[in-house]
PDB file of C-alpha atoms in Angstrom:
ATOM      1  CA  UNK A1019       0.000   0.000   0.000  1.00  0.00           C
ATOM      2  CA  UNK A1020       1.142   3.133  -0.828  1.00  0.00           C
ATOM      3  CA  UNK A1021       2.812   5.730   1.988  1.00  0.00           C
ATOM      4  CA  UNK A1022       0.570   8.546   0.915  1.00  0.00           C
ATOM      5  CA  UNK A1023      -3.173   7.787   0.551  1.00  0.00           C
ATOM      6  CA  UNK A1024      -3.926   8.475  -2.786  1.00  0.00           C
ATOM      7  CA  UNK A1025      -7.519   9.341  -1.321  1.00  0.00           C
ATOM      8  CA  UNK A1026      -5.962  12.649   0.222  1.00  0.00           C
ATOM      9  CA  UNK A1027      -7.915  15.277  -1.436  1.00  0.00           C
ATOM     10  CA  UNK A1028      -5.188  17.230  -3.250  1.00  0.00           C
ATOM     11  CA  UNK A1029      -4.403  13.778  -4.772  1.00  0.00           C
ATOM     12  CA  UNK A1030      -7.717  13.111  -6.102  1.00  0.00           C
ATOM     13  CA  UNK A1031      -7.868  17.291  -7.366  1.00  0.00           C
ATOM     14  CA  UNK A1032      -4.641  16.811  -9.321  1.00  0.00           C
ATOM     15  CA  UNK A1033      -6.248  13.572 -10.312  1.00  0.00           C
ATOM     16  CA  UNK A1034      -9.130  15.246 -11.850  1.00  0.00           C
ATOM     17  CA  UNK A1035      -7.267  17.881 -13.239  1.00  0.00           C
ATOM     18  CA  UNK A1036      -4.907  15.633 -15.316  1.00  0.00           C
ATOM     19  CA  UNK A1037      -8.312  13.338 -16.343  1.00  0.00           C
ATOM     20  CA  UNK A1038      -9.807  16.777 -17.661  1.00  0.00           C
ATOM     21  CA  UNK A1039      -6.336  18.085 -19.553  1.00  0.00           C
ATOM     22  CA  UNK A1040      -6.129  14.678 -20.957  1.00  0.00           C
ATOM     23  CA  UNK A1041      -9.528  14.311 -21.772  1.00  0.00           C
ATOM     24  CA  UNK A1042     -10.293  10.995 -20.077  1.00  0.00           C
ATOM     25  CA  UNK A1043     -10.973   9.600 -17.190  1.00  0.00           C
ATOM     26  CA  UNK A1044      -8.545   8.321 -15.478  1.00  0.00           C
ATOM     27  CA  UNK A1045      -8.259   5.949 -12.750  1.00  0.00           C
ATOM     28  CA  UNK A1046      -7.050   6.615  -8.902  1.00  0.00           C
ATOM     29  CA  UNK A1047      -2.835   6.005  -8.320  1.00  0.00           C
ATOM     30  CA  UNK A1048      -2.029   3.211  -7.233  1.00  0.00           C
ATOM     31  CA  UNK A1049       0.814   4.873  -5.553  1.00  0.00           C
ATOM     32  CA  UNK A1050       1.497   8.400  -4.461  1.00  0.00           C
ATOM     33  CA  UNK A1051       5.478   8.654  -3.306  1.00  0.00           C
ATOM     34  CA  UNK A1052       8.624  11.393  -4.108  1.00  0.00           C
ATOM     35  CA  UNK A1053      11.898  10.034  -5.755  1.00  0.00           C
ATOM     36  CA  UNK A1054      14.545  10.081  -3.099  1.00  0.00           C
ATOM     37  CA  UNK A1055      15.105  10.385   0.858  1.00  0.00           C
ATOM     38  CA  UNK A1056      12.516  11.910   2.888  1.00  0.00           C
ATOM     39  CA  UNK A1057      13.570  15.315   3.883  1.00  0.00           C
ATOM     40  CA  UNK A1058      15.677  15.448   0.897  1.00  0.00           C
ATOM     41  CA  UNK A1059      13.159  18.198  -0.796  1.00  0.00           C
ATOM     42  CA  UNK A1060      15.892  19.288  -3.413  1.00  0.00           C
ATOM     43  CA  UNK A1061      16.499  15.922  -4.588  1.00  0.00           C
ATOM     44  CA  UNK A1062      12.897  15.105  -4.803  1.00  0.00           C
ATOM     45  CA  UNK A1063      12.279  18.756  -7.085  1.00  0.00           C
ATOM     46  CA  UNK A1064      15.132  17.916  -8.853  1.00  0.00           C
ATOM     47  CA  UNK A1065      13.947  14.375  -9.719  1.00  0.00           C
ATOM     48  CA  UNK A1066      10.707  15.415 -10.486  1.00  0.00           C
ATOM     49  CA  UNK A1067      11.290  17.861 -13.184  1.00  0.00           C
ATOM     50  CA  UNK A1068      14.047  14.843 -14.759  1.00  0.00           C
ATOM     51  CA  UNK A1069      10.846  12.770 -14.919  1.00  0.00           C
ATOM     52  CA  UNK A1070       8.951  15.576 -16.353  1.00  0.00           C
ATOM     53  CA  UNK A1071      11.462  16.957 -18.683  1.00  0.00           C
ATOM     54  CA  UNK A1072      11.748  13.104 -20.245  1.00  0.00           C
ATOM     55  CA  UNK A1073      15.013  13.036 -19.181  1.00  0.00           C
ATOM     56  CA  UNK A1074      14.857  10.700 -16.249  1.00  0.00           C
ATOM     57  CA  UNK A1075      12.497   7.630 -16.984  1.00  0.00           C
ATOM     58  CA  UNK A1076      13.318   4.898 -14.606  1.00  0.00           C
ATOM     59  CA  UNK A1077      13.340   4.161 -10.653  1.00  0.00           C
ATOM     60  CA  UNK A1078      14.740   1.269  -8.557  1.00  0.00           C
ATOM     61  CA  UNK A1079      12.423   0.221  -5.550  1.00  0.00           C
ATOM     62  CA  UNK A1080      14.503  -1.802  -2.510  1.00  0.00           C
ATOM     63  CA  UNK A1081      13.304  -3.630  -0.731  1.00  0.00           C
ATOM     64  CA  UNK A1082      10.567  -4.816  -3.112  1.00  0.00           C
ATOM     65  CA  UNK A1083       6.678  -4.314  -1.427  1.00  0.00           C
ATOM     66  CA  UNK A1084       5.262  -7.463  -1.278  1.00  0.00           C
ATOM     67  CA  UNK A1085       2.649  -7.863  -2.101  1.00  0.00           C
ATOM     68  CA  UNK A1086       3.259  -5.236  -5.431  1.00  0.00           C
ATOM     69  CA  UNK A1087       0.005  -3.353  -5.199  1.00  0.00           C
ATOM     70  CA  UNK A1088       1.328  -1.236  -8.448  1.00  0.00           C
ATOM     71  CA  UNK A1089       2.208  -2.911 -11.903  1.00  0.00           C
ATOM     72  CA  UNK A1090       2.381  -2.114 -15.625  1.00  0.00           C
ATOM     73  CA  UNK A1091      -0.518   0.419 -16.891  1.00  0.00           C
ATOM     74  CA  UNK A1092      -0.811   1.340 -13.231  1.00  0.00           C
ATOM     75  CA  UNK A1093      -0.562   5.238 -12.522  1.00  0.00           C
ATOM     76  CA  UNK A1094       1.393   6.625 -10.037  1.00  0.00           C
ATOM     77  CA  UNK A1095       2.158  10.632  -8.418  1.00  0.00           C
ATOM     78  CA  UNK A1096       5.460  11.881  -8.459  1.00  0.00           C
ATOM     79  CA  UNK A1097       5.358  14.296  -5.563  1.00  0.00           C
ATOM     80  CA  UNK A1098       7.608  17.892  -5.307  1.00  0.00           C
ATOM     81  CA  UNK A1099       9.627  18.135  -2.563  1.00  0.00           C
ATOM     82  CA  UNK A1100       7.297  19.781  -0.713  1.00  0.00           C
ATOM     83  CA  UNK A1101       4.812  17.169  -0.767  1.00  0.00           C
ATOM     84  CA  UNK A1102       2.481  17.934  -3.959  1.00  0.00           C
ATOM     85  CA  UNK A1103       1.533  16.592  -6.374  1.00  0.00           C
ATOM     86  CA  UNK A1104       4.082  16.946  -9.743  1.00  0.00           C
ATOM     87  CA  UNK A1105       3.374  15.101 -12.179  1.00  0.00           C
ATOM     88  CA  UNK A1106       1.254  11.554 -12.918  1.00  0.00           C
ATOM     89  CA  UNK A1107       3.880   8.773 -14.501  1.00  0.00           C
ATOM     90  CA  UNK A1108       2.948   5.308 -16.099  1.00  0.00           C
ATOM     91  CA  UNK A1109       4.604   2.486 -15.118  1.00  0.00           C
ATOM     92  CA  UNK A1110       5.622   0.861 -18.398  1.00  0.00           C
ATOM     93  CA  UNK A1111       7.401  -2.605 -17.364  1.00  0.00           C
ATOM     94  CA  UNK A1112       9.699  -3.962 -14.522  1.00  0.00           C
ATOM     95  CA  UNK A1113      12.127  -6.289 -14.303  1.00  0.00           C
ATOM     96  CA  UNK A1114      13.033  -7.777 -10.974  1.00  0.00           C
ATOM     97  CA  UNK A1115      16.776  -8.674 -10.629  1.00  0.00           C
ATOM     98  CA  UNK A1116      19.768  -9.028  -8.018  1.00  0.00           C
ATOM     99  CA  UNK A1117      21.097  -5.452  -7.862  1.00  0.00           C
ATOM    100  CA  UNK A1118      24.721  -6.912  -9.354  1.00  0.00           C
ATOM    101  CA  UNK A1119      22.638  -7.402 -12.166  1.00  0.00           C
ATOM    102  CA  UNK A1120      20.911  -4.612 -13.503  1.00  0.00           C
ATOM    103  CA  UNK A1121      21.501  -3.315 -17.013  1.00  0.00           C
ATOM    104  CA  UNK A1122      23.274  -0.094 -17.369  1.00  0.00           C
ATOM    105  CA  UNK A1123      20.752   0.952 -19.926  1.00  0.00           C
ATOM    106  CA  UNK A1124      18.496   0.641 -16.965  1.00  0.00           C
ATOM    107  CA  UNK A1125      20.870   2.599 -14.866  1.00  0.00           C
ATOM    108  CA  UNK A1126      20.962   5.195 -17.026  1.00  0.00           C
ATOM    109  CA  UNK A1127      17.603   5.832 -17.481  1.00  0.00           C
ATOM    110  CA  UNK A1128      17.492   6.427 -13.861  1.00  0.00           C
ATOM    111  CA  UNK A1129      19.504  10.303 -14.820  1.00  0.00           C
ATOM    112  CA  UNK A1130      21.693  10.089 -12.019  1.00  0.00           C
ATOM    113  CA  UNK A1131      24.967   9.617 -14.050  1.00  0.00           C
ATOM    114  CA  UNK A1132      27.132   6.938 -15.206  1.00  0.00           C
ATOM    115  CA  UNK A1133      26.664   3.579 -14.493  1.00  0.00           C
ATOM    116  CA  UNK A1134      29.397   3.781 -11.672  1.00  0.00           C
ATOM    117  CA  UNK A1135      27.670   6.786 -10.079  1.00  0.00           C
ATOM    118  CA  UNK A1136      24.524   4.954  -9.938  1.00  0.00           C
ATOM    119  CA  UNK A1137      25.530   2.006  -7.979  1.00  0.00           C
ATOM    120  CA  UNK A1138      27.331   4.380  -6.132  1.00  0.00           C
ATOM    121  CA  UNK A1139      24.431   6.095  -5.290  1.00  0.00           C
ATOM    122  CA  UNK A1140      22.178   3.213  -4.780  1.00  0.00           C
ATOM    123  CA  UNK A1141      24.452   1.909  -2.323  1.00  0.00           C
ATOM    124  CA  UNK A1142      24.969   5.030   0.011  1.00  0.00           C
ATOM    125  CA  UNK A1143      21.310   5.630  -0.353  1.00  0.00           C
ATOM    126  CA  UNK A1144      19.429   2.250   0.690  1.00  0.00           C
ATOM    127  CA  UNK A1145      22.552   1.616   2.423  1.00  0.00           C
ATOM    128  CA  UNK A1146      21.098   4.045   4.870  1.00  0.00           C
ATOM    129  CA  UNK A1147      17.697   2.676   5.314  1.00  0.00           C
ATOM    130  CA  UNK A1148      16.643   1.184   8.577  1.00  0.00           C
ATOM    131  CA  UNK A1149      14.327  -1.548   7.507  1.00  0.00           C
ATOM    132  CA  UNK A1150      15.651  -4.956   9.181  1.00  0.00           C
ATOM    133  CA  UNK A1151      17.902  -5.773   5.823  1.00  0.00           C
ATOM    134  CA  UNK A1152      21.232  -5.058   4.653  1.00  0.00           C
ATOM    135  CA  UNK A1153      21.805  -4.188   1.286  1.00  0.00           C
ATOM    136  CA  UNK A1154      24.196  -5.507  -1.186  1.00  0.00           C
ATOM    137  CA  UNK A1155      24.950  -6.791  -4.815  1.00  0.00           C
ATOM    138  CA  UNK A1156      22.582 -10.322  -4.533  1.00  0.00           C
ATOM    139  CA  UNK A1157      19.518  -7.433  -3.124  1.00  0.00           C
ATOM    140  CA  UNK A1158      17.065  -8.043  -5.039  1.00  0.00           C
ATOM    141  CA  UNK A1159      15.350  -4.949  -6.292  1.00  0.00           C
ATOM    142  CA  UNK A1160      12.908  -4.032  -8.927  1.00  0.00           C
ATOM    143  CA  UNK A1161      13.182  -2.123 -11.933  1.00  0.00           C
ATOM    144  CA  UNK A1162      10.861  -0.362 -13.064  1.00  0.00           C
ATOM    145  CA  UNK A1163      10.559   2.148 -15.977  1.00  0.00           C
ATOM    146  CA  UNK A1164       7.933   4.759 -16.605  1.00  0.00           C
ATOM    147  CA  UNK A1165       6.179   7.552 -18.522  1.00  0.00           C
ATOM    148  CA  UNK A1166       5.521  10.928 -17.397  1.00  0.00           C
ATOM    149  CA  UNK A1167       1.706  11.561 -18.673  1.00  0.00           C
ATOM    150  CA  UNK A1168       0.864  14.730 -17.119  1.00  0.00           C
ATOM    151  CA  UNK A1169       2.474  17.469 -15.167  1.00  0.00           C
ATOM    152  CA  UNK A1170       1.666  20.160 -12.724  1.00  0.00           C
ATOM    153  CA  UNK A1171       1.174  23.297 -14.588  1.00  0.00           C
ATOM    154  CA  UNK A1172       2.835  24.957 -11.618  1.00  0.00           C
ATOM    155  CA  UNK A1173       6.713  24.643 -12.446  1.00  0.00           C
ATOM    156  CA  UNK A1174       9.274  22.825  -9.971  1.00  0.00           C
ATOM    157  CA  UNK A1175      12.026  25.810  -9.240  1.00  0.00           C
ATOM    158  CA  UNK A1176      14.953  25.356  -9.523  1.00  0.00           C
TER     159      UNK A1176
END
Protein backbone atom coordinates (compact mmCIF):
# COMPACT_ATOMS: atom_id res chain seq x y z
CA UNK A 1 0.00 0.00 0.00
CA UNK A 2 1.14 3.13 -0.83
CA UNK A 3 2.81 5.73 1.99
CA UNK A 4 0.57 8.55 0.91
CA UNK A 5 -3.17 7.79 0.55
CA UNK A 6 -3.93 8.47 -2.79
CA UNK A 7 -7.52 9.34 -1.32
CA UNK A 8 -5.96 12.65 0.22
CA UNK A 9 -7.92 15.28 -1.44
CA UNK A 10 -5.19 17.23 -3.25
CA UNK A 11 -4.40 13.78 -4.77
CA UNK A 12 -7.72 13.11 -6.10
CA UNK A 13 -7.87 17.29 -7.37
CA UNK A 14 -4.64 16.81 -9.32
CA UNK A 15 -6.25 13.57 -10.31
CA UNK A 16 -9.13 15.25 -11.85
CA UNK A 17 -7.27 17.88 -13.24
CA UNK A 18 -4.91 15.63 -15.32
CA UNK A 19 -8.31 13.34 -16.34
CA UNK A 20 -9.81 16.78 -17.66
CA UNK A 21 -6.34 18.09 -19.55
CA UNK A 22 -6.13 14.68 -20.96
CA UNK A 23 -9.53 14.31 -21.77
CA UNK A 24 -10.29 10.99 -20.08
CA UNK A 25 -10.97 9.60 -17.19
CA UNK A 26 -8.55 8.32 -15.48
CA UNK A 27 -8.26 5.95 -12.75
CA UNK A 28 -7.05 6.62 -8.90
CA UNK A 29 -2.83 6.00 -8.32
CA UNK A 30 -2.03 3.21 -7.23
CA UNK A 31 0.81 4.87 -5.55
CA UNK A 32 1.50 8.40 -4.46
CA UNK A 33 5.48 8.65 -3.31
CA UNK A 34 8.62 11.39 -4.11
CA UNK A 35 11.90 10.03 -5.75
CA UNK A 36 14.54 10.08 -3.10
CA UNK A 37 15.10 10.38 0.86
CA UNK A 38 12.52 11.91 2.89
CA UNK A 39 13.57 15.32 3.88
CA UNK A 40 15.68 15.45 0.90
CA UNK A 41 13.16 18.20 -0.80
CA UNK A 42 15.89 19.29 -3.41
CA UNK A 43 16.50 15.92 -4.59
CA UNK A 44 12.90 15.10 -4.80
CA UNK A 45 12.28 18.76 -7.08
CA UNK A 46 15.13 17.92 -8.85
CA UNK A 47 13.95 14.38 -9.72
CA UNK A 48 10.71 15.42 -10.49
CA UNK A 49 11.29 17.86 -13.18
CA UNK A 50 14.05 14.84 -14.76
CA UNK A 51 10.85 12.77 -14.92
CA UNK A 52 8.95 15.58 -16.35
CA UNK A 53 11.46 16.96 -18.68
CA UNK A 54 11.75 13.10 -20.25
CA UNK A 55 15.01 13.04 -19.18
CA UNK A 56 14.86 10.70 -16.25
CA UNK A 57 12.50 7.63 -16.98
CA UNK A 58 13.32 4.90 -14.61
CA UNK A 59 13.34 4.16 -10.65
CA UNK A 60 14.74 1.27 -8.56
CA UNK A 61 12.42 0.22 -5.55
CA UNK A 62 14.50 -1.80 -2.51
CA UNK A 63 13.30 -3.63 -0.73
CA UNK A 64 10.57 -4.82 -3.11
CA UNK A 65 6.68 -4.31 -1.43
CA UNK A 66 5.26 -7.46 -1.28
CA UNK A 67 2.65 -7.86 -2.10
CA UNK A 68 3.26 -5.24 -5.43
CA UNK A 69 0.00 -3.35 -5.20
CA UNK A 70 1.33 -1.24 -8.45
CA UNK A 71 2.21 -2.91 -11.90
CA UNK A 72 2.38 -2.11 -15.63
CA UNK A 73 -0.52 0.42 -16.89
CA UNK A 74 -0.81 1.34 -13.23
CA UNK A 75 -0.56 5.24 -12.52
CA UNK A 76 1.39 6.63 -10.04
CA UNK A 77 2.16 10.63 -8.42
CA UNK A 78 5.46 11.88 -8.46
CA UNK A 79 5.36 14.30 -5.56
CA UNK A 80 7.61 17.89 -5.31
CA UNK A 81 9.63 18.14 -2.56
CA UNK A 82 7.30 19.78 -0.71
CA UNK A 83 4.81 17.17 -0.77
CA UNK A 84 2.48 17.93 -3.96
CA UNK A 85 1.53 16.59 -6.37
CA UNK A 86 4.08 16.95 -9.74
CA UNK A 87 3.37 15.10 -12.18
CA UNK A 88 1.25 11.55 -12.92
CA UNK A 89 3.88 8.77 -14.50
CA UNK A 90 2.95 5.31 -16.10
CA UNK A 91 4.60 2.49 -15.12
CA UNK A 92 5.62 0.86 -18.40
CA UNK A 93 7.40 -2.61 -17.36
CA UNK A 94 9.70 -3.96 -14.52
CA UNK A 95 12.13 -6.29 -14.30
CA UNK A 96 13.03 -7.78 -10.97
CA UNK A 97 16.78 -8.67 -10.63
CA UNK A 98 19.77 -9.03 -8.02
CA UNK A 99 21.10 -5.45 -7.86
CA UNK A 100 24.72 -6.91 -9.35
CA UNK A 101 22.64 -7.40 -12.17
CA UNK A 102 20.91 -4.61 -13.50
CA UNK A 103 21.50 -3.32 -17.01
CA UNK A 104 23.27 -0.09 -17.37
CA UNK A 105 20.75 0.95 -19.93
CA UNK A 106 18.50 0.64 -16.97
CA UNK A 107 20.87 2.60 -14.87
CA UNK A 108 20.96 5.20 -17.03
CA UNK A 109 17.60 5.83 -17.48
CA UNK A 110 17.49 6.43 -13.86
CA UNK A 111 19.50 10.30 -14.82
CA UNK A 112 21.69 10.09 -12.02
CA UNK A 113 24.97 9.62 -14.05
CA UNK A 114 27.13 6.94 -15.21
CA UNK A 115 26.66 3.58 -14.49
CA UNK A 116 29.40 3.78 -11.67
CA UNK A 117 27.67 6.79 -10.08
CA UNK A 118 24.52 4.95 -9.94
CA UNK A 119 25.53 2.01 -7.98
CA UNK A 120 27.33 4.38 -6.13
CA UNK A 121 24.43 6.09 -5.29
CA UNK A 122 22.18 3.21 -4.78
CA UNK A 123 24.45 1.91 -2.32
CA UNK A 124 24.97 5.03 0.01
CA UNK A 125 21.31 5.63 -0.35
CA UNK A 126 19.43 2.25 0.69
CA UNK A 127 22.55 1.62 2.42
CA UNK A 128 21.10 4.04 4.87
CA UNK A 129 17.70 2.68 5.31
CA UNK A 130 16.64 1.18 8.58
CA UNK A 131 14.33 -1.55 7.51
CA UNK A 132 15.65 -4.96 9.18
CA UNK A 133 17.90 -5.77 5.82
CA UNK A 134 21.23 -5.06 4.65
CA UNK A 135 21.81 -4.19 1.29
CA UNK A 136 24.20 -5.51 -1.19
CA UNK A 137 24.95 -6.79 -4.82
CA UNK A 138 22.58 -10.32 -4.53
CA UNK A 139 19.52 -7.43 -3.12
CA UNK A 140 17.07 -8.04 -5.04
CA UNK A 141 15.35 -4.95 -6.29
CA UNK A 142 12.91 -4.03 -8.93
CA UNK A 143 13.18 -2.12 -11.93
CA UNK A 144 10.86 -0.36 -13.06
CA UNK A 145 10.56 2.15 -15.98
CA UNK A 146 7.93 4.76 -16.60
CA UNK A 147 6.18 7.55 -18.52
CA UNK A 148 5.52 10.93 -17.40
CA UNK A 149 1.71 11.56 -18.67
CA UNK A 150 0.86 14.73 -17.12
CA UNK A 151 2.47 17.47 -15.17
CA UNK A 152 1.67 20.16 -12.72
CA UNK A 153 1.17 23.30 -14.59
CA UNK A 154 2.84 24.96 -11.62
CA UNK A 155 6.71 24.64 -12.45
CA UNK A 156 9.27 22.83 -9.97
CA UNK A 157 12.03 25.81 -9.24
CA UNK A 158 14.95 25.36 -9.52
Amino acid sequence: MSAVDPARPDIVAFMAEASAALGTSLPAPKDVFHFGAVGDAAMADKRLRQAIAGEKSATTSWPIPDPLYWGVGDLSVILDGEGNPGAVMRTTSFIRCKFKDVAEDFALAEAEGDYRAYREGHFEFYGKQKNGHEFNDESMVLCERFEVIFAARRGVEE
